[in-house]
Tab-separated table of C-alpha atoms in Angstrom:
chain	number	residue	atom	x	y	z
A	1	UNK	CA	107.924	49.097	41.268
A	2	UNK	CA	107.038	48.918	44.931
A	3	UNK	CA	108.706	51.254	47.367
A	4	UNK	CA	109.670	50.139	50.843
A	5	UNK	CA	107.238	51.898	53.161
A	6	UNK	CA	107.868	51.977	56.904
A	7	UNK	CA	105.329	53.023	59.439
A	8	UNK	CA	102.126	51.890	61.022
A	9	UNK	CA	98.437	52.574	61.016
A	10	UNK	CA	97.919	54.202	64.423
A	11	UNK	CA	94.257	53.185	64.681
A	12	UNK	CA	94.949	49.556	63.749
A	13	UNK	CA	97.828	49.262	66.207
A	14	UNK	CA	95.705	50.815	68.959
A	15	UNK	CA	92.952	48.275	68.207
A	16	UNK	CA	95.566	45.513	68.375
A	17	UNK	CA	96.766	46.866	71.733
A	18	UNK	CA	93.218	46.955	73.048
A	19	UNK	CA	92.491	43.405	71.861
A	20	UNK	CA	95.710	42.060	73.399
A	21	UNK	CA	94.802	43.667	76.718
A	22	UNK	CA	91.241	42.367	76.500
A	23	UNK	CA	92.425	38.817	75.853
A	24	UNK	CA	94.857	39.100	78.778
A	25	UNK	CA	91.857	39.954	80.935
A	26	UNK	CA	89.954	36.979	79.559
A	27	UNK	CA	92.898	34.731	80.395
A	28	UNK	CA	93.019	36.130	83.931
A	29	UNK	CA	89.331	35.291	84.257
A	30	UNK	CA	89.899	31.724	83.070
A	31	UNK	CA	92.745	31.248	85.553
A	32	UNK	CA	90.583	32.580	88.376
A	33	UNK	CA	87.587	30.440	87.391
A	34	UNK	CA	89.610	27.241	87.120
A	35	UNK	CA	91.465	27.901	90.378
A	36	UNK	CA	88.164	28.443	92.192
A	37	UNK	CA	86.656	25.346	90.598
A	38	UNK	CA	89.631	23.262	91.679
A	39	UNK	CA	89.572	24.608	95.226
A	40	UNK	CA	85.856	23.788	95.474
A	41	UNK	CA	86.269	20.281	94.070
A	42	UNK	CA	85.873	17.605	96.712
A	43	UNK	CA	89.055	15.613	96.266
A	44	UNK	CA	91.576	14.581	98.881
A	45	UNK	CA	94.643	12.427	99.104
A	46	UNK	CA	98.108	12.466	97.587
A	47	UNK	CA	96.870	12.601	93.981
A	48	UNK	CA	94.699	15.609	94.760
A	49	UNK	CA	97.547	17.350	96.549
A	50	UNK	CA	99.904	16.676	93.645
A	51	UNK	CA	97.293	17.850	91.122
A	52	UNK	CA	96.624	21.086	93.023
A	53	UNK	CA	100.342	21.701	93.442
A	54	UNK	CA	100.928	21.141	89.708
A	55	UNK	CA	98.074	23.500	88.903
A	56	UNK	CA	99.465	26.310	91.047
A	57	UNK	CA	103.195	25.773	90.540
A	58	UNK	CA	103.206	24.843	86.847
A	59	UNK	CA	100.012	25.402	84.907
A	60	UNK	CA	98.467	28.498	86.518
A	61	UNK	CA	101.936	30.051	86.731
A	62	UNK	CA	102.483	29.487	82.982
A	63	UNK	CA	99.066	30.966	82.218
A	64	UNK	CA	99.839	34.013	84.383
A	65	UNK	CA	103.102	34.453	82.484
A	66	UNK	CA	101.125	34.357	79.223
A	67	UNK	CA	98.733	36.956	80.642
A	68	UNK	CA	101.666	39.182	81.585
A	69	UNK	CA	103.201	38.741	78.130
A	70	UNK	CA	99.917	39.774	76.489
A	71	UNK	CA	99.690	42.877	78.690
A	72	UNK	CA	103.321	43.816	77.985
A	73	UNK	CA	102.794	43.312	74.249
A	74	UNK	CA	99.652	45.433	74.423
A	75	UNK	CA	101.593	48.200	76.134
A	76	UNK	CA	104.422	47.998	73.558
A	77	UNK	CA	101.920	48.285	70.703
A	78	UNK	CA	100.251	51.279	72.367
A	79	UNK	CA	103.630	52.984	72.893
A	80	UNK	CA	104.510	52.421	69.226
A	81	UNK	CA	101.196	53.932	68.138
A	82	UNK	CA	101.774	56.932	70.431
A	83	UNK	CA	105.299	57.407	69.094
A	84	UNK	CA	104.096	57.240	65.501
A	85	UNK	CA	101.318	59.724	66.231
A	86	UNK	CA	103.767	62.110	67.934
A	87	UNK	CA	106.268	61.784	65.065
A	88	UNK	CA	103.541	62.552	62.525
A	89	UNK	CA	102.303	65.636	64.392
């Protein structure tokens, strides 16, 4: 017979939180690197303008939203670990 056990491993959830935050930082770095690379790319004309606009308005924006989601998820995991630790004290 298995019992239904609820709870979390505080250390594991804190590591998860840290990793989520770290990967959000990595994503921010990728966005920054690609944006700089694009701005330093010699390319002019309507196609270039459209491409740069799509990058900023669609793609980089979506990546920034993913970064924000990772940071928010990291924070939620950390809060859960803190709450579990406080409840166990």
